Short mmCIF file of N, CA and C in Angstrom, two decimals:
data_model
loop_
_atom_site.label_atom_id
_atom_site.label_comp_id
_atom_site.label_asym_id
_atom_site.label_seq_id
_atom_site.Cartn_x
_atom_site.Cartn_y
_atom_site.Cartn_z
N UNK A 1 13.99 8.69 -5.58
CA UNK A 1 12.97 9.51 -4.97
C UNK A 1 13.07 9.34 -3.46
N UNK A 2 12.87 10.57 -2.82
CA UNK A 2 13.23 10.08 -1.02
C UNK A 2 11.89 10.42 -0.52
N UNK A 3 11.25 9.89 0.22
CA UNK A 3 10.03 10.16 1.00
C UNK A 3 10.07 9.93 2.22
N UNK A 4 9.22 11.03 2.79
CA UNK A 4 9.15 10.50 4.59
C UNK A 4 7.81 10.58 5.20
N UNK A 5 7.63 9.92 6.02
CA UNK A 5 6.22 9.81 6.81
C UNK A 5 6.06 10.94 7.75
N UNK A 6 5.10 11.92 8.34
CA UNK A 6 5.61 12.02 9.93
C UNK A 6 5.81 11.38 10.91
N UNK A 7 6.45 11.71 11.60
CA UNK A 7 6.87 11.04 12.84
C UNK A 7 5.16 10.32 13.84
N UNK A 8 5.28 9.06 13.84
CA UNK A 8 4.13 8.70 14.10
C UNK A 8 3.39 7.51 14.19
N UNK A 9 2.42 7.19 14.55
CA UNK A 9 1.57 5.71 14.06
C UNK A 9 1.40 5.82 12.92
N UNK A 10 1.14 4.65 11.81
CA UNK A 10 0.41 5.10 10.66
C UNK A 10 -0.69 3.44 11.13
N UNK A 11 -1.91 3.55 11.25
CA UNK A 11 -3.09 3.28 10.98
C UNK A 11 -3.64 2.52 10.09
N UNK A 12 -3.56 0.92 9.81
CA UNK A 12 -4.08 0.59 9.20
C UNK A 12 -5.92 0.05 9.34
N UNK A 13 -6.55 1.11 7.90
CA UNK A 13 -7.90 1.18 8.86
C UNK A 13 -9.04 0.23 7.91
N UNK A 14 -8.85 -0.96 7.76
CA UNK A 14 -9.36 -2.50 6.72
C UNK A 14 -10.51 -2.77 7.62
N UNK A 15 -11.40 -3.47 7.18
CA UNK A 15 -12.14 -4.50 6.74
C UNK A 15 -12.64 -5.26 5.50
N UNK A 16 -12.35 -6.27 5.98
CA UNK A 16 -12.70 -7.50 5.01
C UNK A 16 -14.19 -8.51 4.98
N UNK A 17 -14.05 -9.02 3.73
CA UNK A 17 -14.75 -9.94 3.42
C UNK A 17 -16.32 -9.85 3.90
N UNK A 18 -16.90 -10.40 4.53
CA UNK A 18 -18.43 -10.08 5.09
C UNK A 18 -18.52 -8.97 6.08
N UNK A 19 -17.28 -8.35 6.79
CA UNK A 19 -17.72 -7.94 7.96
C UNK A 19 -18.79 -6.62 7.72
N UNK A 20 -19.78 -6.58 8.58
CA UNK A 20 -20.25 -5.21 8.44
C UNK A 20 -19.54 -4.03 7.97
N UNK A 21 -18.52 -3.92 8.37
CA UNK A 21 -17.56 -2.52 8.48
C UNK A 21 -16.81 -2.30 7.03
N UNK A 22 -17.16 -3.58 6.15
CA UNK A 22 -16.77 -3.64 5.21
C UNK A 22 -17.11 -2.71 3.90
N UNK A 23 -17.11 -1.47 4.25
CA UNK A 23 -17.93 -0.53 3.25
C UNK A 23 -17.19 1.02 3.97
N UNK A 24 -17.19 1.51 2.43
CA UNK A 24 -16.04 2.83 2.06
C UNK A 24 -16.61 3.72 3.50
N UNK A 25 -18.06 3.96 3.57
CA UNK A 25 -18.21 4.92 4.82
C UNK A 25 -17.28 4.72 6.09
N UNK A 26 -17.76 3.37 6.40
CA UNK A 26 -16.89 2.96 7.52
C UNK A 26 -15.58 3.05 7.37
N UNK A 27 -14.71 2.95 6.59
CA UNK A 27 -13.20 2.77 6.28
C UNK A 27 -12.67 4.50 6.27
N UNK A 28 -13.42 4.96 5.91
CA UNK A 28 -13.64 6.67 6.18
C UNK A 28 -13.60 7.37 7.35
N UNK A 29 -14.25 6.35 7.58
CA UNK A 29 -15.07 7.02 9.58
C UNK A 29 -14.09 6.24 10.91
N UNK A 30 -13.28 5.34 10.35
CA UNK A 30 -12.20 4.81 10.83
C UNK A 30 -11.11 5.40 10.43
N UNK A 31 -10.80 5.96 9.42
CA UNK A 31 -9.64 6.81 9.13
C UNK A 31 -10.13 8.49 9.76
N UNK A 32 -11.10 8.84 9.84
CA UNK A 32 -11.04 10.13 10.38
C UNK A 32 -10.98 10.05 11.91
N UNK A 33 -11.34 8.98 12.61
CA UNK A 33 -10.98 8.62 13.87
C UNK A 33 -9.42 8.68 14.18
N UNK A 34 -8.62 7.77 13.51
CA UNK A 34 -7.66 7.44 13.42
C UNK A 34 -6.89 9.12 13.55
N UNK A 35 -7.04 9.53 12.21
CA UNK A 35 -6.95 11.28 12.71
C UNK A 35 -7.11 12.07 13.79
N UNK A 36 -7.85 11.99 14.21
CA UNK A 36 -8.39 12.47 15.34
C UNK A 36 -8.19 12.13 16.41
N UNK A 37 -7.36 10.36 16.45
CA UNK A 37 -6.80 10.32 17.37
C UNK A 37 -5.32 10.23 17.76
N UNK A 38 -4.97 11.60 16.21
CA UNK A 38 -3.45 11.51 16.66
C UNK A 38 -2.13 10.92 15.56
N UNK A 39 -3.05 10.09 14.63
CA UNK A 39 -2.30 9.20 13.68
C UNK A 39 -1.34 9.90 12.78
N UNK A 40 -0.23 10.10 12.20
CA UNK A 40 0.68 10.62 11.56
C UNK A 40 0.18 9.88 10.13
N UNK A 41 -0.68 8.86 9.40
CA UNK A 41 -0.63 8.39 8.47
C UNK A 41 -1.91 7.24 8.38
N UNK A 42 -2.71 6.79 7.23
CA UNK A 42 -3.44 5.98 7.02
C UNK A 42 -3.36 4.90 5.85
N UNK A 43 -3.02 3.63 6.01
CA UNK A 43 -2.85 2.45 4.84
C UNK A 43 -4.80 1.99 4.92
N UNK A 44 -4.79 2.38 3.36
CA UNK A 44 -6.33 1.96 3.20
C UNK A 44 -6.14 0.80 1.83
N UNK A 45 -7.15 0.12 2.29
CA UNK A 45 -7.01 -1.03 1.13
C UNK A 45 -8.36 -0.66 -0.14
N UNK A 46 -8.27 -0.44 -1.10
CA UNK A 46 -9.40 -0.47 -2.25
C UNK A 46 -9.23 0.70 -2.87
N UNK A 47 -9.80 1.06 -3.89
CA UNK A 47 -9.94 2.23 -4.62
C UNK A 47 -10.88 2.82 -4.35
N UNK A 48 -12.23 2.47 -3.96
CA UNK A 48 -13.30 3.14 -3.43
C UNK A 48 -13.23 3.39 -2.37
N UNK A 49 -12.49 2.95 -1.06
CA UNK A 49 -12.24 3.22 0.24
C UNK A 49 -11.49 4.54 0.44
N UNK A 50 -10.70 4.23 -0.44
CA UNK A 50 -9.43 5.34 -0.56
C UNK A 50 -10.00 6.50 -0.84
N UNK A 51 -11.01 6.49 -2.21
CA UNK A 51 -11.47 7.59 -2.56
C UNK A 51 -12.14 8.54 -1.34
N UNK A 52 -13.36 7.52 -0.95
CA UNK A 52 -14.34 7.84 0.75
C UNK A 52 -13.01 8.39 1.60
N UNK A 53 -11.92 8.12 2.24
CA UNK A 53 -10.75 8.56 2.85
C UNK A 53 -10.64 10.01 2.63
N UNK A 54 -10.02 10.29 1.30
CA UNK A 54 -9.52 11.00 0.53
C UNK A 54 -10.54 12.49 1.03
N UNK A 55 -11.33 11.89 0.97
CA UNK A 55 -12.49 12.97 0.83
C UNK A 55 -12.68 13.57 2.23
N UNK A 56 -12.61 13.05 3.21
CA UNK A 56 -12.46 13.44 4.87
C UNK A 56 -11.47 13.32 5.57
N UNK A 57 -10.10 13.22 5.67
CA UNK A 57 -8.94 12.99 5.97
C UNK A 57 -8.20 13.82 5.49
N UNK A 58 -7.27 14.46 5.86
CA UNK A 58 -5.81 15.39 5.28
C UNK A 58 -4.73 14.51 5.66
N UNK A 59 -4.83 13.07 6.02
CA UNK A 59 -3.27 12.74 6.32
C UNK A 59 -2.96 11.92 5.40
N UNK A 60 -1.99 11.64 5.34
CA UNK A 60 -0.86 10.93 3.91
C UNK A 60 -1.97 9.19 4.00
N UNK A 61 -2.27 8.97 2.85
CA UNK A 61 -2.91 8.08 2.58
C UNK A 61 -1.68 6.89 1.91
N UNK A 62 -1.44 5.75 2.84
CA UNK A 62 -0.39 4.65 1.80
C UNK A 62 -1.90 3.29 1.31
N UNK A 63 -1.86 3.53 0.41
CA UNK A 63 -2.73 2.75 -1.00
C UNK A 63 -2.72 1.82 -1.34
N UNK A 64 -3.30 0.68 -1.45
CA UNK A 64 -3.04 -1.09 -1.39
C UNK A 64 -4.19 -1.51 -1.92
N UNK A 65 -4.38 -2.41 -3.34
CA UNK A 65 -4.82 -3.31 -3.31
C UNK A 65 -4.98 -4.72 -3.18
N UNK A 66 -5.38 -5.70 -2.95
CA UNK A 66 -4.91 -6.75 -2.52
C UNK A 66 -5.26 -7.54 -3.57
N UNK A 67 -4.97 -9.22 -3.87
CA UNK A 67 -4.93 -10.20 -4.80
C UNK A 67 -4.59 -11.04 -3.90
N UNK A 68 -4.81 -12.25 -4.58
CA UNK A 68 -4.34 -13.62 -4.22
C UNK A 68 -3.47 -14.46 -4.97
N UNK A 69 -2.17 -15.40 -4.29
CA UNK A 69 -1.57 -16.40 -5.05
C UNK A 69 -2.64 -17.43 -5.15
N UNK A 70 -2.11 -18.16 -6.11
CA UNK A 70 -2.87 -19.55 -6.85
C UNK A 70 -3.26 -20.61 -5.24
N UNK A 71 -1.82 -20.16 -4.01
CA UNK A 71 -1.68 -20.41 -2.47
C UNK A 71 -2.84 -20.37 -1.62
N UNK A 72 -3.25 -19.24 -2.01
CA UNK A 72 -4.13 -18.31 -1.10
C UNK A 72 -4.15 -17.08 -0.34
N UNK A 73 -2.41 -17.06 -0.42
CA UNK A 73 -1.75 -16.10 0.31
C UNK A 73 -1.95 -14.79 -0.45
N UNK A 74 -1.98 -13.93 0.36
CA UNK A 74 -2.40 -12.28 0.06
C UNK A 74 -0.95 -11.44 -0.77
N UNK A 75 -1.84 -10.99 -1.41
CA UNK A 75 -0.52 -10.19 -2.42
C UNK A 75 -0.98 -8.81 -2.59
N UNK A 76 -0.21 -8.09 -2.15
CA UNK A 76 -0.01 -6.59 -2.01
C UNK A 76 -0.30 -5.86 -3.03
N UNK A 77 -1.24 -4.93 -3.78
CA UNK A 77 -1.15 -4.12 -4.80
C UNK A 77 -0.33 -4.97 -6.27
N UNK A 78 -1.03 -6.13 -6.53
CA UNK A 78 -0.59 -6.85 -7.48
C UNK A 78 -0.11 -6.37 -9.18
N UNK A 79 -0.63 -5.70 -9.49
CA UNK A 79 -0.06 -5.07 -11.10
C UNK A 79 -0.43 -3.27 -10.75
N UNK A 80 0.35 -3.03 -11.62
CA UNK A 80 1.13 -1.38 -12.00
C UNK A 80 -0.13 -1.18 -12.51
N UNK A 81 -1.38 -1.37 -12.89
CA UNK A 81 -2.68 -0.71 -13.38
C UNK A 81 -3.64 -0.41 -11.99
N UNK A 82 -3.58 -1.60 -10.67
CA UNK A 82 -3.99 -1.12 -9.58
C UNK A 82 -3.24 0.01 -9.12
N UNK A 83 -1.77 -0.19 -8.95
CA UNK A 83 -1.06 0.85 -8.54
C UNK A 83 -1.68 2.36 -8.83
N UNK A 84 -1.21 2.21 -9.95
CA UNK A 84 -2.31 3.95 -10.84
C UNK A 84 -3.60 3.82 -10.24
N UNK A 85 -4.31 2.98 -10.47
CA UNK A 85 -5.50 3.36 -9.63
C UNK A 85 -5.52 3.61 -8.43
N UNK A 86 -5.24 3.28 -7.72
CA UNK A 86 -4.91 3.96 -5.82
C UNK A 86 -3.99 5.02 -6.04
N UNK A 87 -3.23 5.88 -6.99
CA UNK A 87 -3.28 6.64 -6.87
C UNK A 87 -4.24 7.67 -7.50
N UNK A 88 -4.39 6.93 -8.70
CA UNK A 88 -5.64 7.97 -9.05
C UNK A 88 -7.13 8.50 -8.12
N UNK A 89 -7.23 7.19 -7.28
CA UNK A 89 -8.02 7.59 -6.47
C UNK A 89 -8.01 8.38 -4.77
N UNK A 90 -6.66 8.64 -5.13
CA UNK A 90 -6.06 9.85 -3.96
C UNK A 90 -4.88 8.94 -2.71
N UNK A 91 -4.25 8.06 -3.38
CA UNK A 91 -3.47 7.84 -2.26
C UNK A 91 -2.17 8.65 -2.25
N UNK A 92 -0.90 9.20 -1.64
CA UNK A 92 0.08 9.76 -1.34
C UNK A 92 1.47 8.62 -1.75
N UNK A 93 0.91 7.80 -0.93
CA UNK A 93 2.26 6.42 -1.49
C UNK A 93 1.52 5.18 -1.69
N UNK A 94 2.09 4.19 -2.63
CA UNK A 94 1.57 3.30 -2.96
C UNK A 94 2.28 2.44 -2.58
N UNK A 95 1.93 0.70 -1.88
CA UNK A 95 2.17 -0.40 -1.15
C UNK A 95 2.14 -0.89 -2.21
N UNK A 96 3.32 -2.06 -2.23
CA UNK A 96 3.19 -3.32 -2.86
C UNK A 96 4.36 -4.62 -2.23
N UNK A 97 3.75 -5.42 -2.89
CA UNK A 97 4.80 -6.20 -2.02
C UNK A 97 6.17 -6.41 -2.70
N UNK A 98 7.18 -6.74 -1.68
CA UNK A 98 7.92 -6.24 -2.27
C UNK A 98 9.75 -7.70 -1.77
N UNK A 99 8.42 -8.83 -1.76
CA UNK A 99 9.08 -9.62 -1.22
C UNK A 99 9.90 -10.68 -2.60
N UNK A 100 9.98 -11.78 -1.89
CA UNK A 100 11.03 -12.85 -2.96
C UNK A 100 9.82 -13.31 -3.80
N UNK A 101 8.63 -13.34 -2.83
CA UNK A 101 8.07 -14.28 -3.69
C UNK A 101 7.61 -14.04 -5.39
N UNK A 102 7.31 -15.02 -6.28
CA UNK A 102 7.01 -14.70 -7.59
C UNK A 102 5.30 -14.32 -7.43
N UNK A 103 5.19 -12.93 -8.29
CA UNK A 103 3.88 -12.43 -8.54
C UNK A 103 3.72 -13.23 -9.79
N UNK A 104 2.28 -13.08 -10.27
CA UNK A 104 1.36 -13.51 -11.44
C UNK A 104 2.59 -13.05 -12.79
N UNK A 105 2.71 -13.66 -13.78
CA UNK A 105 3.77 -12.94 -14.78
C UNK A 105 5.32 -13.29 -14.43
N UNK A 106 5.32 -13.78 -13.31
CA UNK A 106 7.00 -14.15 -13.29
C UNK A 106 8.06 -13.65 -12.34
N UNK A 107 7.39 -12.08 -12.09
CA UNK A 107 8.16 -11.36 -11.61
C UNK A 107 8.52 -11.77 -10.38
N UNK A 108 9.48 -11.20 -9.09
CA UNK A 108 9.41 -11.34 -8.04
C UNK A 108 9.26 -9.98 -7.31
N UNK A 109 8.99 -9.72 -6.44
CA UNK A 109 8.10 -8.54 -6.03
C UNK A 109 9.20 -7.70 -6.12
N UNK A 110 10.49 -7.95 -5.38
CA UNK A 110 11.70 -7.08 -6.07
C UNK A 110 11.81 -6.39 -7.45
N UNK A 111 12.07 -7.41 -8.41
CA UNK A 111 12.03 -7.04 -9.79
C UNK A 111 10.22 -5.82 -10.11
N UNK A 112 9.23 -6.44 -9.28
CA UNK A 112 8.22 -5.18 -9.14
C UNK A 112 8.17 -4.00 -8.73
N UNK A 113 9.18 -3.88 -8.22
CA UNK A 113 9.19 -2.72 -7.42
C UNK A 113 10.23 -1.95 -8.28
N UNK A 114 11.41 -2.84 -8.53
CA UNK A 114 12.31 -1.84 -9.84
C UNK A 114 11.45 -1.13 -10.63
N UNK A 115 10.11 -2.19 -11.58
CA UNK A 115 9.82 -2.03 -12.56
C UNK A 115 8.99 -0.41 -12.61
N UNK A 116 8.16 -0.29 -11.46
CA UNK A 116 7.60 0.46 -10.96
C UNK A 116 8.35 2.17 -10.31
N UNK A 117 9.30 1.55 -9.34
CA UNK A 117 9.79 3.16 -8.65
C UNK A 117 10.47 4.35 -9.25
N UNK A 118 10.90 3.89 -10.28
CA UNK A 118 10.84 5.45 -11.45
C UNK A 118 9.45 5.42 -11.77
N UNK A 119 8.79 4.78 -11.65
CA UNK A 119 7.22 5.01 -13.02
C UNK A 119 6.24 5.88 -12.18
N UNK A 120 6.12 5.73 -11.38
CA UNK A 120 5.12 6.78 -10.58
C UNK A 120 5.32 7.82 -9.77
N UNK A 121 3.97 8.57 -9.84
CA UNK A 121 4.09 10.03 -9.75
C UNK A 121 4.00 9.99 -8.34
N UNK A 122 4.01 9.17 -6.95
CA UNK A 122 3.93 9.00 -5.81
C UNK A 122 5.01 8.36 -5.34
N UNK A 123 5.67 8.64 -4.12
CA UNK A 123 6.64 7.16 -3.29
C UNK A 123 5.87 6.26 -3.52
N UNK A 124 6.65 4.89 -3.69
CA UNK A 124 6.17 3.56 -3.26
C UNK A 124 7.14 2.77 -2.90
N UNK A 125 6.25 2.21 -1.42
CA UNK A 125 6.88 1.63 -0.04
C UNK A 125 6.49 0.10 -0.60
N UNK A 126 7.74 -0.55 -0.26
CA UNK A 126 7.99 -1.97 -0.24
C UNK A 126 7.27 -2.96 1.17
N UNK A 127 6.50 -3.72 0.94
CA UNK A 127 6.10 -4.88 2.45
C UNK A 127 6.95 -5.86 1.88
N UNK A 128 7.52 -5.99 3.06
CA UNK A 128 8.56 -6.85 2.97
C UNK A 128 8.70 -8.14 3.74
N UNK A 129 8.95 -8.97 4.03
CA UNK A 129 9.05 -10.17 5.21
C UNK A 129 10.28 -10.33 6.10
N UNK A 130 11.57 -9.94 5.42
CA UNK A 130 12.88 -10.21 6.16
C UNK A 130 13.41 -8.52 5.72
N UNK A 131 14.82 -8.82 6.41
CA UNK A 131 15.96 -7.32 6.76
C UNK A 131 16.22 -7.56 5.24
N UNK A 132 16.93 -8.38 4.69
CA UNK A 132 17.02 -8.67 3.53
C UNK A 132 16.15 -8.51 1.92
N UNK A 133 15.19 -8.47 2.65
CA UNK A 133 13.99 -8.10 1.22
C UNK A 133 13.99 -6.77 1.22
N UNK A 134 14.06 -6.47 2.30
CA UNK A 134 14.02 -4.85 2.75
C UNK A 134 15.39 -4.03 1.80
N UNK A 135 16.15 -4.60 1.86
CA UNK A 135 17.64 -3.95 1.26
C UNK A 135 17.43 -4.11 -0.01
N UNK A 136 16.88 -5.35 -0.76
CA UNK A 136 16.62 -5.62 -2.08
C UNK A 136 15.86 -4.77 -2.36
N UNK A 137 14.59 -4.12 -1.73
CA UNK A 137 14.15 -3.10 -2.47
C UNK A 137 13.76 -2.31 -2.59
N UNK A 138 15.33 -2.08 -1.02
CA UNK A 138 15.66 -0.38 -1.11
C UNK A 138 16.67 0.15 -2.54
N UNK A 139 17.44 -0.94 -2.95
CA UNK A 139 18.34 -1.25 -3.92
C UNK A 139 17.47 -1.29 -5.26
N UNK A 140 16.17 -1.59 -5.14
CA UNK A 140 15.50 -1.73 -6.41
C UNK A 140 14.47 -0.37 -6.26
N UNK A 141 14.70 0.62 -5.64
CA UNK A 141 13.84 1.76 -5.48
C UNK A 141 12.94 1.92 -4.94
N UNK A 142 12.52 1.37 -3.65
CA UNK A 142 11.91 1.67 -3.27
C UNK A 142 12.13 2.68 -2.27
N UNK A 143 10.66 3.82 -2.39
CA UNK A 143 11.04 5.00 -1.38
C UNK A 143 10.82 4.42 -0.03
N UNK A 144 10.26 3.82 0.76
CA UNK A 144 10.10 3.59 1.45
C UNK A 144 9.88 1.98 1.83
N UNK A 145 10.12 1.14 2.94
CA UNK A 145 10.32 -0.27 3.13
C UNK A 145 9.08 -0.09 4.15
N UNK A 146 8.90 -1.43 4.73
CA UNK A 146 7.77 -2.00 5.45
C UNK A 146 7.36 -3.21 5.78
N UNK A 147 6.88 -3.56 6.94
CA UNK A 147 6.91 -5.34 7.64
C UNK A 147 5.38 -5.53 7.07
#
């Protein structure tokens, strides 16, 4: 599958954890800003955010849910049932990670991204950490790569 962005910023428009801003309006009202000021693209994190997005925005929405290792460390759109859901709830391409490390189940985000880039009805862009993860899974299908 080949996908392309426009030529452009793409916008990542998050809040987390307690912050005030942490609610779908705001993540909305930051992505229509973002629009408005020009942005070629918007990475929104949640399914309800996305949806709020979806709903006031016309630009390519890239879709992420997040998880945690056992570490603490943040994990990208963790299983193929979130995936479907960010797109079901209007994203354009779907994020996952797409690095060495092992996800929940065994996999390594590579082998996730194989498992995945025939399976969905959207591109999905690899986050990656090195040049090298990047090739692994451009090689394992991914439409699109990412730092």
């Amino acid at each position: 599958m080949h996908a392309e962005l426009p030529r452009g910023l793409v916008v990542s428009c998050q809040a987390e954890g307690d912050s005030p801003f942490n609610a779908p309006g705001f993540i909305a009202a930051f992505a229509k800003a973002a629009e408005l000021g020009g942005a070629s693209a918007v990475r929104i994190c949640g399914v309800e955010n996305i949806r709020a997005v979806r709903a006031l925005v016309r630009l390519p929405i890239i879709g992420i849910t997040k998880g945690e290792y056992a570490d603490g460390s943040v994990l990208i759109t963790p299983t193929e049932d979130e995936a479907r859901a960010v797109i079901e709830a209007g994203a354009d391409i779907v994020a996952a990670d797409g690095t060495r490390r092992e996800r929940p189940g065994g996999l390594t985000g590579t082998e996730f991204v194989r498992r995945l880039s025939g399976g969905l009805p959207v591109p999905l862009m690899a986050d990656v950490s090195t040049h090298e993860e990047g090739l692994l899974a451009a090689r394992a299908g991914a439409a699109l790569v990412a730092t």
